[in-house]
mmCIF file of C-alpha atoms and ligand atoms in Angstrom:
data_model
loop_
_atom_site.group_PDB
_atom_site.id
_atom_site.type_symbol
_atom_site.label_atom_id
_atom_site.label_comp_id
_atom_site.label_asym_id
_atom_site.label_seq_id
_atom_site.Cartn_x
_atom_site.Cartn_y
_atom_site.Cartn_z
ATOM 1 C CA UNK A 1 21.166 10.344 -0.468
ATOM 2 C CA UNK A 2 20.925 12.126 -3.993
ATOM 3 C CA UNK A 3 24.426 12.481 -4.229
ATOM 4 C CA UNK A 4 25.478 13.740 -0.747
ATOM 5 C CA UNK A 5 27.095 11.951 1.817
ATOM 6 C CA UNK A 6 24.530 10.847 4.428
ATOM 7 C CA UNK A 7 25.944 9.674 7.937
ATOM 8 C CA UNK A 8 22.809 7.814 8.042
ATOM 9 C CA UNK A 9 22.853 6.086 5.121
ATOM 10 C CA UNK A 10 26.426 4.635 5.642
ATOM 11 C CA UNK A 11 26.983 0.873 4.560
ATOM 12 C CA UNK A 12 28.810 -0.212 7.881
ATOM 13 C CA UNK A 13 26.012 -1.584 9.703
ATOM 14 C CA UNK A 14 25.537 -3.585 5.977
ATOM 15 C CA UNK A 15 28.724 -4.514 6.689
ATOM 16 C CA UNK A 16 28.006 -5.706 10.598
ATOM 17 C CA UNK A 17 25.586 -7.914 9.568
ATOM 18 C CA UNK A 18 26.875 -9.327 6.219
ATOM 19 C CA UNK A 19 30.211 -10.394 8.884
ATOM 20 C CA UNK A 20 27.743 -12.319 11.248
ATOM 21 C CA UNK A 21 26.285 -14.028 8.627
ATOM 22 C CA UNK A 22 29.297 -15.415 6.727
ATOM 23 C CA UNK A 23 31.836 -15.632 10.003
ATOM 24 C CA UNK A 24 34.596 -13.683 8.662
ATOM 25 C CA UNK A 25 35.658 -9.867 9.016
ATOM 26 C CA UNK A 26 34.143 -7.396 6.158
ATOM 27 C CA UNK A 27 35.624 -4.491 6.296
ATOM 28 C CA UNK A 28 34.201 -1.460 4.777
ATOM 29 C CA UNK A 29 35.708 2.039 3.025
ATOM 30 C CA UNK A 30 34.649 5.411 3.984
ATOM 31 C CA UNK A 31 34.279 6.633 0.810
ATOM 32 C CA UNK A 32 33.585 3.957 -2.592
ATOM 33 C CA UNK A 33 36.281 5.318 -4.848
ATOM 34 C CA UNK A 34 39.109 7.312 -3.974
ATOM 35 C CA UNK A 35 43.030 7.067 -2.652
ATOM 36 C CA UNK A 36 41.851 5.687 0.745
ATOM 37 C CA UNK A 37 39.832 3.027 -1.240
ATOM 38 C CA UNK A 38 42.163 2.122 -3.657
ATOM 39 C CA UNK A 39 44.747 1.748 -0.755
ATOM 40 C CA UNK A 40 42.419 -0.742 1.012
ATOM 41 C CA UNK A 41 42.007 -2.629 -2.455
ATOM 42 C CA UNK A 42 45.604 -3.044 -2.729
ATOM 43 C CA UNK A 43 45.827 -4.038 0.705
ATOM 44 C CA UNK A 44 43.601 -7.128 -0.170
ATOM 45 C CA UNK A 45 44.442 -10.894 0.072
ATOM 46 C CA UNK A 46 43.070 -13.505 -1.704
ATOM 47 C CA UNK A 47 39.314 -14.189 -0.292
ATOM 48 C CA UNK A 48 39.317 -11.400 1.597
ATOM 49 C CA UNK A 49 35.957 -9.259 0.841
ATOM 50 C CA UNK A 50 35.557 -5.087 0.650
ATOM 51 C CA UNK A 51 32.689 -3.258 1.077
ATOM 52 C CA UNK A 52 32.699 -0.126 -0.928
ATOM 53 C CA UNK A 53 30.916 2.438 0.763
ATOM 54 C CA UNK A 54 27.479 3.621 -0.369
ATOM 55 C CA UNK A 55 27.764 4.138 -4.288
ATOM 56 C CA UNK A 56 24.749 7.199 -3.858
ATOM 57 C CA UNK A 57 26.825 9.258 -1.641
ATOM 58 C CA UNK A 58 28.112 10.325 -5.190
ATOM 59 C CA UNK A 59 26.525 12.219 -8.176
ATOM 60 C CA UNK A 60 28.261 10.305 -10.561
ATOM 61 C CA UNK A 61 26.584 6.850 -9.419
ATOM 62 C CA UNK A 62 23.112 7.599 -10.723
ATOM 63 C CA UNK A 63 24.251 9.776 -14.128
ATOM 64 C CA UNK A 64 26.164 7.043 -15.225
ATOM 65 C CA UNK A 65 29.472 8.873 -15.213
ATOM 66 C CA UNK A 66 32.017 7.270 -17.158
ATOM 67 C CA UNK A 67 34.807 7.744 -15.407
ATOM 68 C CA UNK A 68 32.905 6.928 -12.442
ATOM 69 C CA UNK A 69 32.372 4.051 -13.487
ATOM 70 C CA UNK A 70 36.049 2.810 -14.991
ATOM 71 C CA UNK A 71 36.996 3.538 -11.132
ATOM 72 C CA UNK A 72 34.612 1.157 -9.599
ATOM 73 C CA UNK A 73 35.639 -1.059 -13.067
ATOM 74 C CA UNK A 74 39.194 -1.007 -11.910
ATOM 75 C CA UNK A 75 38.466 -2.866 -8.260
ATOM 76 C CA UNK A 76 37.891 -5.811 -10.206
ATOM 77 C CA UNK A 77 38.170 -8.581 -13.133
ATOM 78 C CA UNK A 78 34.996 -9.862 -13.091
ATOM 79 C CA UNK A 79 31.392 -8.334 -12.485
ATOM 80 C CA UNK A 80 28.608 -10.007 -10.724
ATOM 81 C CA UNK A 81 24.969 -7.794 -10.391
ATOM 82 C CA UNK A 82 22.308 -9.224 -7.862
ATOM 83 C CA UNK A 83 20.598 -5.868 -7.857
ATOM 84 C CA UNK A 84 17.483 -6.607 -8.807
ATOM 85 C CA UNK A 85 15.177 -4.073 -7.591
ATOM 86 C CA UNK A 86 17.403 -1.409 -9.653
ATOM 87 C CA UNK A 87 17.799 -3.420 -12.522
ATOM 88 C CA UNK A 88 14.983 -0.848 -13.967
ATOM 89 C CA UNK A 89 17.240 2.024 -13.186
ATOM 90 C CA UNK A 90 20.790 2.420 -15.310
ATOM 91 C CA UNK A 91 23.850 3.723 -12.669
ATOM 92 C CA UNK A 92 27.280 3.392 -13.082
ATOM 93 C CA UNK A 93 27.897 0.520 -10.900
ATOM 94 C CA UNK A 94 25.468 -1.729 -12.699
ATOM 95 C CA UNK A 95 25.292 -0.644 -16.242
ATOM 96 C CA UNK A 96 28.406 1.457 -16.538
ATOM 97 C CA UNK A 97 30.697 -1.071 -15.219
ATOM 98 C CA UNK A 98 29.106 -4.437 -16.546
ATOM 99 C CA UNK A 99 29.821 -2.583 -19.918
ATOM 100 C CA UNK A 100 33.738 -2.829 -19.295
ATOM 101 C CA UNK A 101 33.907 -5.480 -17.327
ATOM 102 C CA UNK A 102 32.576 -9.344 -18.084
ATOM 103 C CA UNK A 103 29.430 -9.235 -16.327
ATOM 104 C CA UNK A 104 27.462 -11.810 -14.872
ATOM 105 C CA UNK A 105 23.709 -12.098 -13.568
ATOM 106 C CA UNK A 106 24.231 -13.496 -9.398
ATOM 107 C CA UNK A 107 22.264 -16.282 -8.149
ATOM 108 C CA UNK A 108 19.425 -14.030 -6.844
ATOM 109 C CA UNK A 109 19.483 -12.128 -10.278
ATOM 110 C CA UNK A 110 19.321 -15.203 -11.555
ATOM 111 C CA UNK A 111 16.234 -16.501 -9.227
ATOM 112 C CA UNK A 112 14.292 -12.930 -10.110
ATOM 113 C CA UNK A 113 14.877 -13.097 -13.527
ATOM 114 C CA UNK A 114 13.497 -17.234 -13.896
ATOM 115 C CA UNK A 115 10.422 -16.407 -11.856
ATOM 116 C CA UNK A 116 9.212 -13.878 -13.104
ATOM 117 C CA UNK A 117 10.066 -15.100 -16.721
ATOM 118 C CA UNK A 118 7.340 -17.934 -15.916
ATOM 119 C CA UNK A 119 4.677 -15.271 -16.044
ATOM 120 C CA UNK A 120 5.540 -13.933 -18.785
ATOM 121 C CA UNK A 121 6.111 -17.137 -20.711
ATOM 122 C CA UNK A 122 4.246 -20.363 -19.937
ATOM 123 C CA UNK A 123 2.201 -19.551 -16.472
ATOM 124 C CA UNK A 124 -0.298 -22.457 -15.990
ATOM 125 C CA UNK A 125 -3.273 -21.891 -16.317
ATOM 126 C CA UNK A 126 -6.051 -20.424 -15.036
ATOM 127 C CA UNK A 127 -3.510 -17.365 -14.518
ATOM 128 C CA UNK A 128 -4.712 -14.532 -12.820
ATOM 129 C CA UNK A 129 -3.448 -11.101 -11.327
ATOM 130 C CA UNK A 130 -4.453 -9.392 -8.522
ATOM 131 C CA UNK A 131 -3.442 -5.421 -8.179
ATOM 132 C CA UNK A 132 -3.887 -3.374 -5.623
ATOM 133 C CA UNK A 133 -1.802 0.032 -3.723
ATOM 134 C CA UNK A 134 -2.476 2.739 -4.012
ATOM 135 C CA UNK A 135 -2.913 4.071 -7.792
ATOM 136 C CA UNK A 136 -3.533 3.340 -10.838
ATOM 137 C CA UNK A 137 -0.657 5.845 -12.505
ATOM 138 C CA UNK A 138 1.308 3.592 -10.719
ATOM 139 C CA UNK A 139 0.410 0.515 -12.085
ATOM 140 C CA UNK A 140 -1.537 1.251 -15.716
ATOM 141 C CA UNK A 141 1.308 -0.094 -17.813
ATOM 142 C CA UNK A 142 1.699 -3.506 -16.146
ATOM 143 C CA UNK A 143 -2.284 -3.473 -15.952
ATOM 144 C CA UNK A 144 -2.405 -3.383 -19.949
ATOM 145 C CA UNK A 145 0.416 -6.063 -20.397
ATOM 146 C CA UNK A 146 -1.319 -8.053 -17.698
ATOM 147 C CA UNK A 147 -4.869 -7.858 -19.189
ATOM 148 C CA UNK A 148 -3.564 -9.796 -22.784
ATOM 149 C CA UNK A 149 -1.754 -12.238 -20.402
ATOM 150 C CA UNK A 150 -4.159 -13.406 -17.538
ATOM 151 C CA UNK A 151 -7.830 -15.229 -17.392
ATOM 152 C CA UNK A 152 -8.424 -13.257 -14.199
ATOM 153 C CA UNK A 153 -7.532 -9.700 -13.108
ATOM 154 C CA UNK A 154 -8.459 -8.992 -9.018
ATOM 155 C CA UNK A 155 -8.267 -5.155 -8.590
ATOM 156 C CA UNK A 156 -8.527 -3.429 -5.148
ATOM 157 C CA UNK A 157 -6.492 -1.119 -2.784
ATOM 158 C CA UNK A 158 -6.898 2.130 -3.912
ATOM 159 C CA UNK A 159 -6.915 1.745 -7.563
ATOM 160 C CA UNK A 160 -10.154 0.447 -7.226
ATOM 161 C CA UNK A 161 -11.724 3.156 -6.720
ATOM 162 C CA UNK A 162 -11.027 5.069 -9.942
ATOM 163 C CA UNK A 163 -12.123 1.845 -11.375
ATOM 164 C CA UNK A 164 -15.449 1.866 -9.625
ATOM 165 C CA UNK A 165 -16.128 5.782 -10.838
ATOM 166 C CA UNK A 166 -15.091 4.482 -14.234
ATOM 167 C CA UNK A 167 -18.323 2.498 -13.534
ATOM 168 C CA UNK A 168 -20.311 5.274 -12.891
ATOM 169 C CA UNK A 169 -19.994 4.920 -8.804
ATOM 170 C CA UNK A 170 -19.338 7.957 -6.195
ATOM 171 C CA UNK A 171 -16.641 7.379 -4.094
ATOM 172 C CA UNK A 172 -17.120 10.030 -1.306
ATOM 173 C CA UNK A 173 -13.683 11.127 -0.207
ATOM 174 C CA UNK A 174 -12.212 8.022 -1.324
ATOM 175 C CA UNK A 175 -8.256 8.198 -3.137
ATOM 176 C CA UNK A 176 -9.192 8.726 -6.511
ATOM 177 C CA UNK A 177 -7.209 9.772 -9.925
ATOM 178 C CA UNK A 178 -9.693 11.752 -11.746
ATOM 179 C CA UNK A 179 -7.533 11.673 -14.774
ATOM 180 C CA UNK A 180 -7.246 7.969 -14.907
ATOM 181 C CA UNK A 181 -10.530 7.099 -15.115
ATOM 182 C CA UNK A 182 -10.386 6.730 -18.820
ATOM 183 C CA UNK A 183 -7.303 4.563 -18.669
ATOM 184 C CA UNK A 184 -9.537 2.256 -16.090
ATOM 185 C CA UNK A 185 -12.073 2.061 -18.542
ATOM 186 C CA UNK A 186 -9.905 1.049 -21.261
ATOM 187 C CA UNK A 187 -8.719 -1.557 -19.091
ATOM 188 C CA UNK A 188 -12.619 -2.739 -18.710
ATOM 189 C CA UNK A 189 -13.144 -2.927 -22.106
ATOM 190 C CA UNK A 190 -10.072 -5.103 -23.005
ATOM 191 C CA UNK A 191 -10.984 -7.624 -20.217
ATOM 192 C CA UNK A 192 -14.889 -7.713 -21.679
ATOM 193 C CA UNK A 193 -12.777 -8.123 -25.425
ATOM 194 C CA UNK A 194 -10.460 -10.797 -24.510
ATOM 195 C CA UNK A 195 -13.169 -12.740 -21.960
ATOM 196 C CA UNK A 196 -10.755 -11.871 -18.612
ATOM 197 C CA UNK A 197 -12.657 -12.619 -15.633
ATOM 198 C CA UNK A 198 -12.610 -8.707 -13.667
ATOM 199 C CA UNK A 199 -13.267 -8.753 -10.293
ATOM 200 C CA UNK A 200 -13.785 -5.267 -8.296
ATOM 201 C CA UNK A 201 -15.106 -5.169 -5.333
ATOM 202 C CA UNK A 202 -18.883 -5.262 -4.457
ATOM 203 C CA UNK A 203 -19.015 -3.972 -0.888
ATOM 204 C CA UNK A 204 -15.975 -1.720 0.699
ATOM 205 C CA UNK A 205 -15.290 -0.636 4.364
ATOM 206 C CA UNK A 206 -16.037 2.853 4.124
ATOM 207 C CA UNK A 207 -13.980 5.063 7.016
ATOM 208 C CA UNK A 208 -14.794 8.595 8.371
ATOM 209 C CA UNK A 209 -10.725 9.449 8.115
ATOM 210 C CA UNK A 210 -7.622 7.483 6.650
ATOM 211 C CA UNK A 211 -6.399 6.861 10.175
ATOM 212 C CA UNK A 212 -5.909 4.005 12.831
ATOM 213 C CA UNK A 213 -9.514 4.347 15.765
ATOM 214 C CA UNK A 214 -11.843 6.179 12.898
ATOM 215 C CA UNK A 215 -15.089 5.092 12.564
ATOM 216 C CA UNK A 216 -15.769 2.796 9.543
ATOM 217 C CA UNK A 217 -18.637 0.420 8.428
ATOM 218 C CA UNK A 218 -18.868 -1.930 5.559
ATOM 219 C CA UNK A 219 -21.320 -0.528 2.534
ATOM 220 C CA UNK A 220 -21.685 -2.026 -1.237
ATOM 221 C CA UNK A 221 -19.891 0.216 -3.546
ATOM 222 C CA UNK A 222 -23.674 1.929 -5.191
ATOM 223 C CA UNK A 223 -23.785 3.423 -1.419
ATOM 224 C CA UNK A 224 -20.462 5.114 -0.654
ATOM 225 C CA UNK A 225 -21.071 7.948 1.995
ATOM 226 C CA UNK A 226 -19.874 11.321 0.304
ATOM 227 C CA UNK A 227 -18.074 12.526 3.161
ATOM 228 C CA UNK A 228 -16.320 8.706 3.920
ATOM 229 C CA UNK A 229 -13.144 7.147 2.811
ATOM 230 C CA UNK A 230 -12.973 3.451 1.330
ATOM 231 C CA UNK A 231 -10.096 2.116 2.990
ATOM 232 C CA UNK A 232 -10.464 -1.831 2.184
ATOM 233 C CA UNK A 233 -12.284 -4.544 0.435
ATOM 234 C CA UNK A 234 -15.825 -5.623 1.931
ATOM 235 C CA UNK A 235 -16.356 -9.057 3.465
ATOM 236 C CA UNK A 236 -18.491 -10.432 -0.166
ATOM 237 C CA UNK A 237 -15.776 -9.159 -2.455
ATOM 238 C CA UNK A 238 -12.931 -10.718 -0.123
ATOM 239 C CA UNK A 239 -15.092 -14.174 -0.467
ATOM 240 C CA UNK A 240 -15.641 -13.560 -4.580
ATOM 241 C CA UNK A 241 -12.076 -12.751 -4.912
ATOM 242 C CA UNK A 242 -11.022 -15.843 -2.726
ATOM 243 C CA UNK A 243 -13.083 -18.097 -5.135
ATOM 244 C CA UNK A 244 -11.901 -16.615 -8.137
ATOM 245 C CA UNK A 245 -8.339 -17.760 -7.163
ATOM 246 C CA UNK A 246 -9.001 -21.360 -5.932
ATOM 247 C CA UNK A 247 -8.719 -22.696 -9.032
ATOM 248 C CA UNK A 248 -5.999 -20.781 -10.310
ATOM 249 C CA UNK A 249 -2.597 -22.774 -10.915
ATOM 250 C CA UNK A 250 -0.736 -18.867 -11.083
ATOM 251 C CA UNK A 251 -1.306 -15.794 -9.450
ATOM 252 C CA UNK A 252 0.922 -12.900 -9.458
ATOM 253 C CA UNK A 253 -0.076 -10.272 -6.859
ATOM 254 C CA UNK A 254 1.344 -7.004 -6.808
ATOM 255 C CA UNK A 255 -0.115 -4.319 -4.233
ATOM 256 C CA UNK A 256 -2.210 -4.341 -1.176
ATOM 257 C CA UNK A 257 -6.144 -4.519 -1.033
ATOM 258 C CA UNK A 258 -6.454 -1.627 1.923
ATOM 259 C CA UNK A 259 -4.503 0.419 3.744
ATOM 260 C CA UNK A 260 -3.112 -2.421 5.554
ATOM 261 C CA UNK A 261 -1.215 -0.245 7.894
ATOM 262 C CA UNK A 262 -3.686 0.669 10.069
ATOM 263 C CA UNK A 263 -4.836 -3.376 10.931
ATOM 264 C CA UNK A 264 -8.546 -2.851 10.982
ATOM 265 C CA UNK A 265 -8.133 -1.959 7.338
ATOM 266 C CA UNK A 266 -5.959 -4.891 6.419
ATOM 267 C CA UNK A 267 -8.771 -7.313 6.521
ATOM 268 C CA UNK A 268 -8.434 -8.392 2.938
ATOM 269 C CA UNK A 269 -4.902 -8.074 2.575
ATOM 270 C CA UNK A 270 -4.770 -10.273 5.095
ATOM 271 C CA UNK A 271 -7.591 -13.169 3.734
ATOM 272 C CA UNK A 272 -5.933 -13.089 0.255
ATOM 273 C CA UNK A 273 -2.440 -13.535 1.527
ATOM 274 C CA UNK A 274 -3.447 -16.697 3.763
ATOM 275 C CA UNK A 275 -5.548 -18.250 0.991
ATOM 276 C CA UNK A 276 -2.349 -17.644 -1.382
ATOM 277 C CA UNK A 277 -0.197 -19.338 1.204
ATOM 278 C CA UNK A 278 -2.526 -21.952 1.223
ATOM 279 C CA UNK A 279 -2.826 -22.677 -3.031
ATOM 280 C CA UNK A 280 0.657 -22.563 -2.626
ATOM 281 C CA UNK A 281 1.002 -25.669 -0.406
ATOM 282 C CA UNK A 282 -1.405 -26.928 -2.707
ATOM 283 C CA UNK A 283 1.001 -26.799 -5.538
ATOM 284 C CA UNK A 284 0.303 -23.624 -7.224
ATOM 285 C CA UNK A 285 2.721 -20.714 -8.231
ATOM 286 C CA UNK A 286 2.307 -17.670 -6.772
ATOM 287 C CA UNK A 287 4.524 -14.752 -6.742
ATOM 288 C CA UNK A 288 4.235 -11.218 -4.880
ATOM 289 C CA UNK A 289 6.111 -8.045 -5.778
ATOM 290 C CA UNK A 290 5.769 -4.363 -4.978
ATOM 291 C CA UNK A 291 7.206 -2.859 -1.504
ATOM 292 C CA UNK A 292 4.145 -2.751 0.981
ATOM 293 C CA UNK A 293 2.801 -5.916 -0.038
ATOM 294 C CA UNK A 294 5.923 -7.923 0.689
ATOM 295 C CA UNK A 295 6.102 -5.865 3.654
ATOM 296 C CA UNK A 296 2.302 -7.062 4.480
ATOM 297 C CA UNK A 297 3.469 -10.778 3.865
ATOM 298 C CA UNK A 298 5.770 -10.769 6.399
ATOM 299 C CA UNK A 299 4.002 -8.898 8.968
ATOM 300 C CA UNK A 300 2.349 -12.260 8.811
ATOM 301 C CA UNK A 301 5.000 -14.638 8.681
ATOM 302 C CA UNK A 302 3.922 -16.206 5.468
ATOM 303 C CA UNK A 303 6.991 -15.521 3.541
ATOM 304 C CA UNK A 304 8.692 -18.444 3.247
ATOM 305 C CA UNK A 305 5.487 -20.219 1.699
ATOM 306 C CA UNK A 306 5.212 -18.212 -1.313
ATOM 307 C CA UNK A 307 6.609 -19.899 -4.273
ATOM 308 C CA UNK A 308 8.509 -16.601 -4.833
ATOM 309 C CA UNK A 309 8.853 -12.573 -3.491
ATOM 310 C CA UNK A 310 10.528 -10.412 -5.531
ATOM 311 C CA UNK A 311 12.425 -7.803 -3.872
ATOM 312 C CA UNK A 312 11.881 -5.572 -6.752
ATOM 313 C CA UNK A 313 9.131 -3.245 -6.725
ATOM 314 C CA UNK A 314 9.531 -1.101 -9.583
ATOM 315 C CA UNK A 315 12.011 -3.234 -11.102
ATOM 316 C CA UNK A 316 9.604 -6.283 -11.142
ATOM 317 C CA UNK A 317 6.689 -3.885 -12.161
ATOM 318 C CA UNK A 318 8.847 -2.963 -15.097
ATOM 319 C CA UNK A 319 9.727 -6.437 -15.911
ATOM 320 C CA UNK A 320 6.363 -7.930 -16.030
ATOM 321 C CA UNK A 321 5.452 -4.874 -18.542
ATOM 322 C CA UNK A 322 7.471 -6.994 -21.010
ATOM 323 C CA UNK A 323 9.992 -3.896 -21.180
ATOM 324 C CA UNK A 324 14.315 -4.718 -21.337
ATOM 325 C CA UNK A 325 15.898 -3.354 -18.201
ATOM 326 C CA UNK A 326 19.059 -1.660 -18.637
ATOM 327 C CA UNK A 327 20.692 -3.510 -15.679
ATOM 328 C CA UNK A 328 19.829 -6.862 -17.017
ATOM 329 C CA UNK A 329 20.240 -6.698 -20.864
ATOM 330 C CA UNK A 330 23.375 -5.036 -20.048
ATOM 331 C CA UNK A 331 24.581 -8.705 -18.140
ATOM 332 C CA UNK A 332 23.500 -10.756 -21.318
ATOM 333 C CA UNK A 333 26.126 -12.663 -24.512
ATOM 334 C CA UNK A 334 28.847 -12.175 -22.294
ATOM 335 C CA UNK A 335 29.824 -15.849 -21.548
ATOM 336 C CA UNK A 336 32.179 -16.137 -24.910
ATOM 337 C CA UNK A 337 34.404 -12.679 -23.785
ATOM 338 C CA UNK A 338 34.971 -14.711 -20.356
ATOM 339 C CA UNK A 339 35.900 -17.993 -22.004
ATOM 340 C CA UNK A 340 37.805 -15.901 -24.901
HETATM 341 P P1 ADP B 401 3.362 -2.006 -3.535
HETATM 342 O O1 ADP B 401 4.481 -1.309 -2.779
HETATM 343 O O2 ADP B 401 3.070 -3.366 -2.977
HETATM 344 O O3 ADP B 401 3.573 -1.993 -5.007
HETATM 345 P P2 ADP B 401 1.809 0.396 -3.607
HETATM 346 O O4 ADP B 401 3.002 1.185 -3.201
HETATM 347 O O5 ADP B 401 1.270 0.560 -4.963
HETATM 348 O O6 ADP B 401 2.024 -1.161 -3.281
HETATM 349 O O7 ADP B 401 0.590 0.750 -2.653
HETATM 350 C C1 ADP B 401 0.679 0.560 -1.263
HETATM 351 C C2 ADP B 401 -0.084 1.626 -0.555
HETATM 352 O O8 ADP B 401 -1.417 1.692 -1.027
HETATM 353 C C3 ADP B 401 -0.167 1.370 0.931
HETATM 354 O O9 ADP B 401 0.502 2.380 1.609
HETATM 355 C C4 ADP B 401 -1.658 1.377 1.218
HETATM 356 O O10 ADP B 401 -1.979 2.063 2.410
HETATM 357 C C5 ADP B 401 -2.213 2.109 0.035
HETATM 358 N N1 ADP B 401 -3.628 1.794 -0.172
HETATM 359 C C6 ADP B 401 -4.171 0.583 -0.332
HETATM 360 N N2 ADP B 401 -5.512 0.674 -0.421
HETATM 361 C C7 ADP B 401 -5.823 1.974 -0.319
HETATM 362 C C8 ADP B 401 -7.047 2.717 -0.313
HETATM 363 N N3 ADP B 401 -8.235 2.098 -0.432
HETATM 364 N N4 ADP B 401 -6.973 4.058 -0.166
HETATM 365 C C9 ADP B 401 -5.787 4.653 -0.036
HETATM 366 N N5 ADP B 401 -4.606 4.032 -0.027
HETATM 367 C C10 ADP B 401 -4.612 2.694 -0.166
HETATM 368 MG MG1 MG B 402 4.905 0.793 -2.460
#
């Protein structure tokens, strides 16, 4: 809402639905601070619950305000954050009012934070990452964390292709960051340096446009049509990248391998997630971040087999880069002010 009060955007559906889940009445305020929301705070009987109204309506929220945040500080004793996927971001509700209050990580902080600590820390081994979406802007500084972390490193969605010109291919029409090639290459190099197994893919379906009924075919990558689009992995690289993961005891996948909107380009998004479902059951660890590949998971019911989906996308992206986030370091050595 950037600040501006958004019918749309109003919590009270949230609110619906958090009632029929739990059984019990959750009221929620028109407006998150304020007299009529103090009021209602006062009004409050032990476990009774509030639902603030949506913190973005409000400039203050996302510059940190101060006072702001001292207001939303003063509806409470204690602080709990299970905002994960803005744990990257620092707003007054999470880092401006864990600093006053004691502050405590919530159970699916808590779940987020242990996961996704297991890549960084002691994944077993083979370990390897497969990164798709869209580009590789996106994406370049978890790439280069990832690279000195994993044996393997899958690559495909869009991103691919500015990998594949940073191998000398064309790629017709075909998303492609000019200006990134170098940082692809870079990439290559480290992976050749440090003995990671890179896959990219071999063969590609190529489409006349980006949309759902266009004509496509599959090609190998030397033989991209100038005027055509690749919109997925080919049929040999979904198989190489398949094998590449049996044997892998962790695989972190972040980003889909096509334009898996339109289904007849969601081919290997599709293969990889049922073969990860499947090393799952077989006892490895694999975890999935990043918006629109969650979003692909579910389309195909495989959620609840993964061994863990982050709901951050940016937040998790961050994370795995090996960088602090505000909204977590902000929650940490706080255990003695409780007790004290
Ligand atoms: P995530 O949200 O999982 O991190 P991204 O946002 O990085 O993933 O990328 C997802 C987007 O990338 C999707 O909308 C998908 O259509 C797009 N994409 C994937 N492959 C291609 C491709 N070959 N060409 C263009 N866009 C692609
Ligand atoms: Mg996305």
């Amino acid at each position: 809402p950037k600040g501006k009060v958004t019918d749309s955007l109003r919590l009270r559906p949230v609110a619906q639905h958090l009632a029929d889940l739990i059984g019990r009445p959750v009221p929620a305020t028109a407006d998150c601070i304020g007299l009529g929301t103090t009021d209602a705070f006062h009004r409050m009987k032990p476990g009774q619950l509030l639902l603030l109204e949506n913190l973005r309506f409000r400039v203050e929220e996302e510059e940190n305000d101060p006072e702001f945040a001292a207001q939303l500080a003063a509806y409470g004793d204690v602080y709990v954050n299970d905002a994960f996927g803005t744990a990257h971001r620092a707003p007054a509700s999470t880092v401006g009012v864990a600093e006053i209050l004691p502050a405590y990580a919530g159970l699916l902080m808590e779940r987020e934070i242990r996961n996704l600590s297991k890549l960084l820390e002691a994944p077993r081994k083979p370990f390897a990452a497969i990164i798709g979406g869209a580009k590789v802007s996106d994406k370049i500084k978890v790439l280069e964390s990832l690279i000195e972390r994993v044996d393997k490193l899958v690559i495909g969605g869009g991103m691919a292709n500015t990998f594949l010109v940073a191998q000398d291919y064309t790629v017709g029409k075909s998303l492609l960051e000019r200006d990134r090639v170098e940082d692809a290459a870079k990439i290559m190099k480290t992976a050749e340096k440090r003995g990671v197994e890179l896959l990219l893919p071999t063969d590609v379906l190529v489409a006349k446009e980006v949309t759902r009924g266009a004509e496509h075919k599959v090609v190998p990558v030397k033989k991209i049509p100038n005027s055509w689009s690749a919109v997925d992995v080919g049929p040999d690289s979904i198989e190489a990248f398949k094998e590449a993961l049996a044997d892998c005891e962790t695989v972190l996948w972040n980003g889909p391998l096509g334009v898996f909107e339109v289904p007849t380009f969601g081919e290997g998004t599709r293969e990889v997630a049922r073969m990860l479902a499947d090393r799952c059951d077989e006892g490895a660890s694999v975890v999935v971040g990043g918006g629109d590949s969650v979003a692909a998971i579910e389309e195909l019911g495989l959620t609840s087999r993964f061994t863990h989906i982050s709901t951050g996308g940016g937040a998790s992206l961050e994370f795995l880069e090996g960088v602090e986030l505000p909204g977590i370091s902000v929650l940490q050595d706080r255990k003695t002010e409780l007790v004290a």
